[in-house]
Amino acid sequence: MSGNSFGLLYCVTSFGESHGPAYGGVVDGCPPGLVLSAADLQKELDRRRPGGSRHVTQRRESDAVEILSGVYEGRTTGTPVGFLIRNEDARPKDYAAIAEKFRPGHADYTYLQKYGVRDARGGGRASARETVVRVAAGAIAKKWLKEKYGTQVRGYLAELGSKKLGFGRWEEVDRNVFFSSNAKVVPELEKLMDALREAGDSCGARVNVVASGVPVGWGEPVYGRLDADIAAAMMGINAVKGVEIGAGFAAIGQKGSEHGDEMTPDGFLSNHNGGVLGGISTGQDITVSIALKPTSSIRLPRRTIDGQGKPATIETTGRHDPCVGIRATPIAEAMLACVLMDHALRHRAQCGDVQPPLRLGRKA
Amino acid sequence: MSGNSFGLLYCVTSFGESHGPAYGGVVDGCPPGLVLSAADLQKELDRRRPGGSRHVTQRRESDAVEILSGVYEGRTTGTPVGFLIRNEDARPKDYAAIAEKFRPGHADYTYLQKYGVRDARGGGRASARETVVRVAAGAIAKKWLKEKYGTQVRGYLAELGSKKLGFGRWEEVDRNVFFSSNAKVVPELEKLMDALREAGDSCGARVNVVASGVPVGWGEPVYGRLDADIAAAMMGINAVKGVEIGAGFAAIGQKGSEHGDEMTPDGFLSNHNGGVLGGISTGQDITVSIALKPTSSIRLPRRTIDGQGKPATIETTGRHDPCVGIRATPIAEAMLACVLMDHALRHRAQCGDVQPPLRLGRKA
Amino acid sequence: MSGNSFGLLYCVTSFGESHGPAYGGVVDGCPPGLVLSAADLQKELDRRRPGGSRHVTQRRESDAVEILSGVYEGRTTGTPVGFLIRNEDARPKDYAAIAEKFRPGHADYTYLQKYGVRDARGGGRASARETVVRVAAGAIAKKWLKEKYGTQVRGYLAELGSKKLGFGRWEEVDRNVFFSSNAKVVPELEKLMDALREAGDSCGARVNVVASGVPVGWGEPVYGRLDADIAAAMMGINAVKGVEIGAGFAAIGQKGSEHGDEMTPDGFLSNHNGGVLGGISTGQDITVSIALKPTSSIRLPRRTIDGQGKPATIETTGRHDPCVGIRATPIAEAMLACVLMDHALRHRAQCGDVQPPLRLGRKA
Amino acid sequence: MSGNSFGLLYCVTSFGESHGPAYGGVVDGCPPGLVLSAADLQKELDRRRPGGSRHVTQRRESDAVEILSGVYEGRTTGTPVGFLIRNEDARPKDYAAIAEKFRPGHADYTYLQKYGVRDARGGGRASARETVVRVAAGAIAKKWLKEKYGTQVRGYLAELGSKKLGFGRWEEVDRNVFFSSNAKVVPELEKLMDALREAGDSCGARVNVVASGVPVGWGEPVYGRLDADIAAAMMGINAVKGVEIGAGFAAIGQKGSEHGDEMTPDGFLSNHNGGVLGGISTGQDITVSIALKPTSSIRLPRRTIDGQGKPATIETTGRHDPCVGIRATPIAEAMLACVLMDHALRHRAQCGDVQPPLRLGRKA
């Protein structure tokens, strides 16, 4: 499989550039019979859409999605679901100034060196706008997982720069532009972002994603582990530099007597493993946490080189998110949903005849 | 591809159980003409071999490897390299006591629930002993990368429990059983491990891995990113709960003006991105850091359930590593080497005609 | 990889239904720097376009293709090439009559039984109209192979029903609607088709495809053989029931002393093996021959069952090709080109450092 | 996936050379709970074993197989089944004479040119002895298909050289060394082979394979078609030059009114399509026919070149099958079984919730 597809059985293929005509995707492997319309995809696309507040890029895109195949009389047919999102507010000229310089921390340089050619319009293929495809594909996965297994995939912004947001309530997440589960911190976040924007700088973020209602048994050891595939899916999101499952890096300092989740007939007594043991889901919540680096396109001047390798200074003035992490929540949810759906299908392929011998409660 | 293979072009397939007759692997896709013998694999296998000190499992295995194919007159032929490592010190009876209980934090439970059947002999397929296959496959990748590109993959233990080891010198790493690059901390580590063993408990660890001499341009955006594949490879190692590339989770608290690595004709001025931008190698060192959880098999009594789902207590007395992280360094190196080699091949497949337009120095 | 993608490194993904909004495809893995425009794809699409004569379906489609990504300033960038072909002359109502019956020899029945749901509009996904995607993807492969290796992929109609056409000249192939290399038989073919159309029946065909200028060494034994992948690509074309490479079924009656192609410094003395030995290209012409069954949608009444499983009679009156084989030539060429390009990339990935030790002439 | 693996979910990986230490394979994806022992594999291996009569190679191999993993207490566990077959009668020295020449019709030449190096011992990787791996993997697939779906995969020799054998009775197939279903022709076949051997020549063959009891619905259009995967599997067998499904090449001369299999509530009235429509199984017998070329290693002198590209003459005197087709029956059965099992798993992954709406009889 080539670099722009992921998933073995729920397989997502993506194409498109930030300032080209369109983005599109193909979802192959979706079971037939799922009630599906463009509105299901649109709902999730609207959550990640730019232009929603002054704290994100001011690019205006409706991100209107058209389903081109795979759905007949309102239901999936089992054939590939192709979909298209036209770029509407492309302004390739904005990028003329930076076309001949490399933004520190951006993929400008590596794309040119790898391919010998570079679509400099807004980052081209490297733009985070590509995540529309993931979100659309994730919307289908989310819907199927919910209907088939009652599985729910939800995320929230956990840290904005060095500010820890804490966890409040799931209901709050979609009520503010930050995807904060904690309403109280929102005014502070707004101030933080205003200051950042004014300074012409950017900051990093942490997003947590949780899948609840995952049955026990998903995941294929030893290389096709559920957590390995989740790690790839998360690290494959633009700007992500770290991934944790369960206790994550805190596990280093834990003793075995503390970390190992004890069990009773009522269920596990803790969830340090984040819902995965030996690469297979335990039936507990799957808990994932990711670190997003600060946006590389900032107004502050930075040292760089130009297309001839000469020293230069760069100040990026296009339309950018001062913190890419802010809009990352629906993207991370989508990626987790796609991985889970892929493994749900893989599991029933091999183990469709297995009845899990034990029924545990769902304590932790 | 199924769960026990990884890599698209440098493809590793693994089989074997901890107390079955043997482990084995197949490496498919290795270029022809590489000078290779069992000794090349053995050297790396000996680094991860059990029984090397009182701080690791006391299981006695020579881990002698036999190459069964793919090498003719001392060179690879381009056909698959099959290899075999017989289990010599299997003691399935040691596990009779725990066969009917689930170790907290272990894959015992999930394997049974997934497959409806469980090879309880020493963790069966879930045993970390499977990593012999990875280390053997990684040895071939290391050798090829070194000869073809001068790429070097090295790792070291960075934290043992809550003790940070610091970085000393590469030369030191193979001179102590902890893979510490810092000789001075070794006596302290020994005390730490002795205390842990006495307490019947275990602890976590952090391992850092660095690949130097990686050319610019490896990695296939947007899903087949180099960092995404590294993340999967690392999270797929037994006991790993977190993966960082470059600044990792520290990137959350960084400003864009701090994180984005500035460039000059002499090279990058820093390496917060860990040698990967947009999923493509920058030509800098690739820096990876992983968190390993404490061993789940400990002597201290823990609450669990038995095979009938009834409450029980478990104390694990088999031969186990009190800290799996101690032997993880060669494993993490091997996984990184395999991913790099896969991407080296993938890169020249698509971009074999590209001459990277710029030549940068290698400052940071 | 899922069912609607093929190719490991030159990877083609397809979506669309005959009477849905559009067909589209994604070509991933194309090397950067190839001069490419929609016109390159259009040229090949026009060769297979319906409505070109009274001997093929009367559906009117311009098959106008739009490239949506992967091309910048007239050259491929190495990112996926997405393309779209809108359906213009869809007439879903034509199919109301047959929606509740199954055409003998058609995929109607199997799609319904597999997926539990059936897009009955013109065969839905099973329609041969899907081959627009293959032809577009093949056009890119053809161009790259020609420019990079001088490889040329050409085909012609070899038999129409029981009429053998013989081989004339390559130049003739695109001058008649039958893709006959022999101009003299064309009037007879027209009569044959007129009679068939009048009778409301259909007939089969044989198409031969030849790739010349293929370097020695492409193909990956033992399962990823060049001929195995060619066989899959050909048998995967709608209506194909047989595939031959080289002597094909005639090899059964040959002696080893006759079949085995003798060699001299000037080259092979014959080409019974069709340019492939042990799954690897020999440097000779690759010769492939395929059998296409007669179109299943015919006017003559046939026995069948309806959606309730009751006996019924069916007469198909929609717009159909009386011989699907007539338009199959550009499709078979496209599939062969895609397979060759995939293996060209795979070969240089693994064997990029190998210089073939011998230089043979190109006699046969 | 690399060249020495096949199957998406029932994935077979192979290694080994004809005169190296051993052949081995890894079967990944087998459902857990299948009763399995080495005897199940041995039974099929014994059917293809060399040395069974004077009509096949006189190499003496017991082909004794050892299962190394994936089976616990007599049942598969869902983890990969690794197995090993040691070479016992390797005589690398037999090949010294031909090591520096290329056998016409053999892969000698292409392997050298592709890889720059050549294991000349008995064809190395190109030897048909590699099919032991396929037969072992197929034995598992056959057993599972039989137990789970009642599917039976059987084959027979249909033509030996220009002699057509006709179909007699399935029971006869394993009672003669030719896998002829027709007992009466056996004496004639023996004479034919004796004459051939005396002449130092070889001949081709046709093998037919039939899978009965295949449920409706297996296969993944449009590229992952059941018949496309069967074609690849068959063309991937050593010496195969042609593949037919159902009517095969006879379909060229058929009219649509003749070819399209009519349907009644009692089932199809004919089976020209060979059990596959639109790439999906119909529930009828799947009928496959393959052409095998004559063995390339013959005693008669042939023109060739040597390792320096100079003209030479070659006479091959090693131990070879005068007709590789004689032993191909169990191999073709194995390949078909593997493909079917892969698609059985793929089908239940995507369509596990679908109840085929219609129940047809099994007339033809």
mmCIF file of C-alpha atoms in Angstrom, chain C residues 1-6 8 12 14 102 104-107 109-116 125 130 133-134 159 161 196 201-206 216-217 219-225 227-228 231-232 235-236 238 241-245 248-249 251-257 259-265 268-269 273 276-278 280-282 289-295 298 300 302-309 311 346-347 350-351 354 356-358 360, chain D residues 1-6 8 12 14 102 104-107 109-116 125 130 133-134 159 161 196 201-206 216-217 219-225 227-228 231-232 235-236 238 241-245 248-249 251-257 259-265 268-269 273 276-278 280-282 289-295 298 300 302-309 311 346-347 350-351 354 356-358 360:
data_model
loop_
_atom_site.group_PDB
_atom_site.id
_atom_site.type_symbol
_atom_site.label_atom_id
_atom_site.label_comp_id
_atom_site.label_asym_id
_atom_site.label_seq_id
_atom_site.Cartn_x
_atom_site.Cartn_y
_atom_site.Cartn_z
ATOM 1 C CA MET C 1 -5.094 -3.327 0.626
ATOM 2 C CA SER C 2 -8.766 -3.402 -0.140
ATOM 3 C CA GLY C 3 -10.499 -4.647 -3.257
ATOM 4 C CA ASN C 4 -10.665 -1.386 -5.160
ATOM 5 C CA SER C 5 -6.950 -0.653 -5.220
ATOM 6 C CA PHE C 6 -4.180 -2.453 -7.059
ATOM 7 C CA LEU C 8 2.070 -1.996 -4.538
ATOM 8 C CA VAL C 12 -4.458 2.783 -8.389
ATOM 9 C CA SER C 14 -11.016 3.453 -8.102
ATOM 10 C CA PHE C 102 -31.091 -11.003 -12.851
ATOM 11 C CA PRO C 104 -27.858 -14.461 -16.964
ATOM 12 C CA GLY C 105 -24.095 -14.102 -17.011
ATOM 13 C CA HIS C 106 -24.190 -10.758 -15.220
ATOM 14 C CA ALA C 107 -23.008 -9.743 -11.760
ATOM 15 C CA TYR C 109 -27.127 -11.719 -8.782
ATOM 16 C CA THR C 110 -23.787 -11.995 -7.021
ATOM 17 C CA TYR C 111 -23.694 -8.338 -5.927
ATOM 18 C CA LEU C 112 -27.128 -8.666 -4.362
ATOM 19 C CA GLN C 113 -26.218 -11.869 -2.585
ATOM 20 C CA LYS C 114 -22.875 -10.564 -1.357
ATOM 21 C CA TYR C 115 -23.903 -7.143 -0.164
ATOM 22 C CA GLY C 116 -27.612 -7.664 0.531
ATOM 23 C CA ARG C 125 -20.243 -0.881 -9.708
ATOM 24 C CA GLU C 130 -15.492 1.528 -14.399
ATOM 25 C CA VAL C 133 -10.408 4.719 -14.212
ATOM 26 C CA ARG C 134 -8.051 2.016 -15.410
ATOM 27 C CA GLU C 159 -10.608 -12.546 -32.683
ATOM 28 C CA GLY C 161 -16.497 -14.277 -32.112
ATOM 29 C CA LEU C 196 -25.426 -9.832 -34.201
ATOM 30 C CA ASP C 201 -27.325 -11.440 -29.369
ATOM 31 C CA SER C 202 -23.674 -10.836 -28.441
ATOM 32 C CA CYS C 203 -20.314 -12.501 -28.972
ATOM 33 C CA GLY C 204 -16.917 -12.954 -27.339
ATOM 34 C CA ALA C 205 -13.508 -11.746 -28.416
ATOM 35 C CA ARG C 206 -9.774 -12.173 -28.020
ATOM 36 C CA VAL C 216 15.315 -7.538 -18.167
ATOM 37 C CA GLY C 217 14.730 -8.044 -14.470
ATOM 38 C CA GLY C 219 9.128 -9.131 -11.385
ATOM 39 C CA GLU C 220 9.378 -10.460 -7.837
ATOM 40 C CA PRO C 221 9.350 -14.198 -7.411
ATOM 41 C CA VAL C 222 7.865 -16.337 -6.100
ATOM 42 C CA TYR C 223 4.361 -14.933 -5.554
ATOM 43 C CA GLY C 224 4.862 -11.390 -6.787
ATOM 44 C CA ARG C 225 5.879 -12.651 -10.239
ATOM 45 C CA ASP C 227 3.238 -12.835 -14.949
ATOM 46 C CA ALA C 228 1.137 -13.509 -11.842
ATOM 47 C CA ALA C 231 -2.739 -12.460 -14.896
ATOM 48 C CA ALA C 232 -4.583 -10.821 -12.014
ATOM 49 C CA MET C 235 -8.602 -11.518 -15.277
ATOM 50 C CA GLY C 236 -9.755 -8.492 -13.272
ATOM 51 C CA ASN C 238 -14.791 -7.174 -16.864
ATOM 52 C CA LYS C 241 -12.364 -15.580 -18.663
ATOM 53 C CA GLY C 242 -8.867 -16.559 -19.741
ATOM 54 C CA VAL C 243 -5.299 -15.270 -19.789
ATOM 55 C CA GLU C 244 -2.267 -16.539 -21.660
ATOM 56 C CA ILE C 245 1.347 -15.425 -21.519
ATOM 57 C CA GLY C 248 -0.171 -20.022 -23.324
ATOM 58 C CA PHE C 249 -2.326 -23.124 -23.718
ATOM 59 C CA ALA C 251 2.502 -24.954 -24.410
ATOM 60 C CA ILE C 252 0.617 -28.046 -23.307
ATOM 61 C CA GLY C 253 1.257 -29.726 -26.643
ATOM 62 C CA GLN C 254 4.821 -28.508 -27.017
ATOM 63 C CA LYS C 255 7.928 -30.532 -26.263
ATOM 64 C CA GLY C 256 10.605 -28.982 -24.034
ATOM 65 C CA SER C 257 12.968 -29.007 -26.996
ATOM 66 C CA HIS C 259 9.170 -24.566 -26.131
ATOM 67 C CA GLY C 260 12.343 -23.534 -24.328
ATOM 68 C CA ASP C 261 13.637 -20.401 -26.058
ATOM 69 C CA GLU C 262 17.235 -20.955 -27.141
ATOM 70 C CA MET C 263 19.733 -18.186 -26.599
ATOM 71 C CA THR C 264 22.628 -16.734 -28.549
ATOM 72 C CA PRO C 265 24.721 -13.598 -27.947
ATOM 73 C CA PHE C 268 16.722 -15.310 -27.790
ATOM 74 C CA LEU C 269 15.817 -17.311 -30.898
ATOM 75 C CA ASN C 273 7.696 -17.775 -22.836
ATOM 76 C CA VAL C 276 8.809 -13.816 -18.705
ATOM 77 C CA LEU C 277 10.923 -16.585 -17.153
ATOM 78 C CA GLY C 278 10.555 -17.517 -13.504
ATOM 79 C CA ILE C 280 10.981 -12.074 -14.199
ATOM 80 C CA SER C 281 11.062 -10.204 -17.505
ATOM 81 C CA THR C 282 13.618 -11.468 -20.009
ATOM 82 C CA SER C 289 -3.640 -12.797 -24.787
ATOM 83 C CA ILE C 290 -7.055 -12.640 -23.160
ATOM 84 C CA ALA C 291 -10.475 -14.142 -23.770
ATOM 85 C CA LEU C 292 -13.545 -11.963 -23.272
ATOM 86 C CA LYS C 293 -16.927 -13.542 -22.910
ATOM 87 C CA PRO C 294 -19.961 -12.281 -24.813
ATOM 88 C CA THR C 295 -21.888 -9.391 -23.253
ATOM 89 C CA ILE C 298 -28.782 -9.127 -24.705
ATOM 90 C CA LEU C 300 -32.985 -12.287 -26.708
ATOM 91 C CA ARG C 302 -33.612 -15.781 -21.312
ATOM 92 C CA ARG C 303 -34.796 -17.742 -18.341
ATOM 93 C CA THR C 304 -34.004 -16.199 -14.976
ATOM 94 C CA ILE C 305 -35.476 -15.458 -11.545
ATOM 95 C CA ASP C 306 -36.809 -12.255 -10.041
ATOM 96 C CA GLY C 307 -36.033 -10.560 -6.731
ATOM 97 C CA GLN C 308 -38.325 -12.962 -4.923
ATOM 98 C CA GLY C 309 -36.618 -15.957 -6.436
ATOM 99 C CA PRO C 311 -39.027 -17.904 -12.323
ATOM 100 C CA ARG C 346 9.639 -2.333 -7.197
ATOM 101 C CA HIS C 347 12.665 -3.506 -9.102
ATOM 102 C CA GLN C 350 15.355 -3.674 -4.255
ATOM 103 C CA CYS C 351 17.866 -3.938 -7.077
ATOM 104 C CA VAL C 354 22.511 -4.056 -9.597
ATOM 105 C CA PRO C 356 22.738 -6.741 -15.118
ATOM 106 C CA PRO C 357 25.964 -8.634 -15.804
ATOM 107 C CA LEU C 358 25.126 -9.575 -19.395
ATOM 108 C CA LEU C 360 22.040 -9.687 -24.884
ATOM 109 C CA MET D 1 3.564 -6.734 0.806
ATOM 110 C CA SER D 2 6.688 -8.162 -0.681
ATOM 111 C CA GLY D 3 7.029 -10.775 -3.399
ATOM 112 C CA ASN D 4 7.252 -13.863 -1.237
ATOM 113 C CA SER D 5 3.958 -13.458 0.566
ATOM 114 C CA PHE D 6 0.434 -13.736 -0.752
ATOM 115 C CA LEU D 8 -4.443 -10.381 2.520
ATOM 116 C CA VAL D 12 1.357 -17.158 3.318
ATOM 117 C CA SER D 14 7.650 -18.563 1.913
ATOM 118 C CA PHE D 102 21.635 -20.869 -18.923
ATOM 119 C CA PRO D 104 16.598 -22.351 -22.343
ATOM 120 C CA GLY D 105 13.175 -21.759 -20.851
ATOM 121 C CA HIS D 106 14.554 -21.613 -17.324
ATOM 122 C CA ALA D 107 14.777 -18.739 -14.849
ATOM 123 C CA TYR D 109 19.129 -16.146 -16.877
ATOM 124 C CA THR D 110 16.545 -13.772 -15.430
ATOM 125 C CA TYR D 111 17.580 -14.346 -11.809
ATOM 126 C CA LEU D 112 21.179 -13.547 -12.651
ATOM 127 C CA GLN D 113 20.239 -10.423 -14.574
ATOM 128 C CA LYS D 114 17.828 -9.190 -11.920
ATOM 129 C CA TYR D 115 19.882 -9.810 -8.830
ATOM 130 C CA GLY D 116 23.402 -9.749 -10.231
ATOM 131 C CA ARG D 125 14.732 -20.091 -5.422
ATOM 132 C CA GLU D 130 9.358 -24.254 -3.407
ATOM 133 C CA VAL D 133 5.391 -24.353 1.105
ATOM 134 C CA ARG D 134 2.260 -23.777 -0.939
ATOM 135 C CA GLU D 159 -3.998 -33.396 -20.589
ATOM 136 C CA GLY D 161 1.243 -33.379 -23.806
ATOM 137 C CA LEU D 196 9.767 -38.993 -23.479
ATOM 138 C CA ASP D 201 12.741 -34.462 -23.832
ATOM 139 C CA SER D 202 9.791 -33.116 -21.805
ATOM 140 C CA CYS D 203 6.165 -32.169 -22.383
ATOM 141 C CA GLY D 204 3.457 -29.825 -21.116
ATOM 142 C CA ALA D 205 0.210 -30.579 -19.332
ATOM 143 C CA ARG D 206 -3.196 -29.259 -18.367
ATOM 144 C CA VAL D 216 -22.244 -17.309 -2.858
ATOM 145 C CA GLY D 217 -20.609 -13.929 -2.227
ATOM 146 C CA GLY D 219 -14.678 -11.941 -3.902
ATOM 147 C CA GLU D 220 -14.046 -8.203 -3.762
ATOM 148 C CA PRO D 221 -14.659 -6.245 -6.920
ATOM 149 C CA VAL D 222 -13.301 -4.504 -8.807
ATOM 150 C CA TYR D 223 -9.608 -5.355 -8.528
ATOM 151 C CA GLY D 224 -9.728 -7.826 -5.661
ATOM 152 C CA ARG D 225 -12.021 -10.135 -7.651
ATOM 153 C CA ASP D 227 -11.151 -14.748 -10.283
ATOM 154 C CA ALA D 228 -8.341 -12.164 -10.475
ATOM 155 C CA ALA D 231 -5.519 -16.122 -11.858
ATOM 156 C CA ALA D 232 -2.552 -14.650 -9.986
ATOM 157 C CA MET D 235 -0.034 -18.069 -13.003
ATOM 158 C CA GLY D 236 2.297 -17.832 -10.015
ATOM 159 C CA ASN D 238 6.086 -22.603 -11.725
ATOM 160 C CA LYS D 241 1.493 -20.122 -18.967
ATOM 161 C CA GLY D 242 -2.295 -19.930 -19.097
ATOM 162 C CA VAL D 243 -5.332 -19.776 -16.828
ATOM 163 C CA GLU D 244 -8.991 -20.248 -17.614
ATOM 164 C CA ILE D 245 -12.056 -19.845 -15.447
ATOM 165 C CA GLY D 248 -12.192 -19.801 -20.612
ATOM 166 C CA PHE D 249 -10.994 -19.278 -24.155
ATOM 167 C CA ALA D 251 -16.052 -18.114 -24.471
ATOM 168 C CA ILE D 252 -14.612 -16.228 -27.442
ATOM 169 C CA GLY D 253 -16.617 -18.317 -29.859
ATOM 170 C CA GLN D 254 -19.782 -18.427 -27.782
ATOM 171 C CA LYS D 255 -22.849 -16.265 -28.307
ATOM 172 C CA GLY D 256 -24.271 -14.397 -25.319
ATOM 173 C CA SER D 257 -27.407 -16.485 -25.592
ATOM 174 C CA HIS D 259 -22.697 -18.393 -22.592
ATOM 175 C CA GLY D 260 -24.845 -16.577 -20.027
ATOM 176 C CA ASP D 261 -25.922 -19.149 -17.456
ATOM 177 C CA GLU D 262 -29.688 -19.129 -17.171
ATOM 178 C CA MET D 263 -31.245 -19.289 -13.741
ATOM 179 C CA THR D 264 -34.234 -21.017 -12.188
ATOM 180 C CA PRO D 265 -35.287 -21.343 -8.554
ATOM 181 C CA PHE D 268 -28.237 -22.181 -12.579
ATOM 182 C CA LEU D 269 -28.822 -24.264 -15.699
ATOM 183 C CA ASN D 273 -18.836 -18.677 -15.935
ATOM 184 C CA VAL D 276 -17.707 -16.475 -10.653
ATOM 185 C CA LEU D 277 -19.733 -13.499 -11.893
ATOM 186 C CA GLY D 278 -18.439 -9.967 -11.575
ATOM 187 C CA ILE D 280 -17.891 -12.788 -6.878
ATOM 188 C CA SER D 281 -18.628 -16.476 -6.341
ATOM 189 C CA THR D 282 -22.068 -17.620 -7.507
ATOM 190 C CA SER D 289 -7.948 -24.878 -15.849
ATOM 191 C CA ILE D 290 -4.232 -24.223 -16.235
ATOM 192 C CA ALA D 291 -1.583 -24.838 -18.874
ATOM 193 C CA LEU D 292 1.857 -25.958 -17.763
ATOM 194 C CA LYS D 293 4.775 -25.664 -20.111
ATOM 195 C CA PRO D 294 7.231 -28.529 -20.624
ATOM 196 C CA THR D 295 10.114 -28.788 -18.157
ATOM 197 C CA ILE D 298 16.089 -31.625 -20.649
ATOM 198 C CA LEU D 300 18.648 -32.923 -25.457
ATOM 199 C CA ARG D 302 20.217 -26.830 -26.857
ATOM 200 C CA ARG D 303 21.886 -23.629 -27.975
ATOM 201 C CA THR D 304 22.528 -21.156 -25.178
ATOM 202 C CA ILE D 305 25.155 -18.755 -23.813
ATOM 203 C CA ASP D 306 27.536 -19.070 -20.927
ATOM 204 C CA GLY D 307 28.249 -16.719 -18.025
ATOM 205 C CA GLN D 308 30.449 -14.576 -20.246
ATOM 206 C CA GLY D 309 27.754 -14.286 -22.872
ATOM 207 C CA PRO D 311 27.675 -19.172 -27.402
ATOM 208 C CA ARG D 346 -12.356 -11.001 3.714
ATOM 209 C CA HIS D 347 -16.009 -11.563 2.984
ATOM 210 C CA GLN D 350 -16.972 -6.637 5.376
ATOM 211 C CA CYS D 351 -20.256 -8.494 4.961
ATOM 212 C CA VAL D 354 -25.379 -9.693 5.468
ATOM 213 C CA PRO D 356 -27.906 -13.381 1.268
ATOM 214 C CA PRO D 357 -31.522 -12.512 0.399
ATOM 215 C CA LEU D 358 -32.090 -15.458 -1.925
ATOM 216 C CA LEU D 360 -31.025 -20.894 -4.901
#
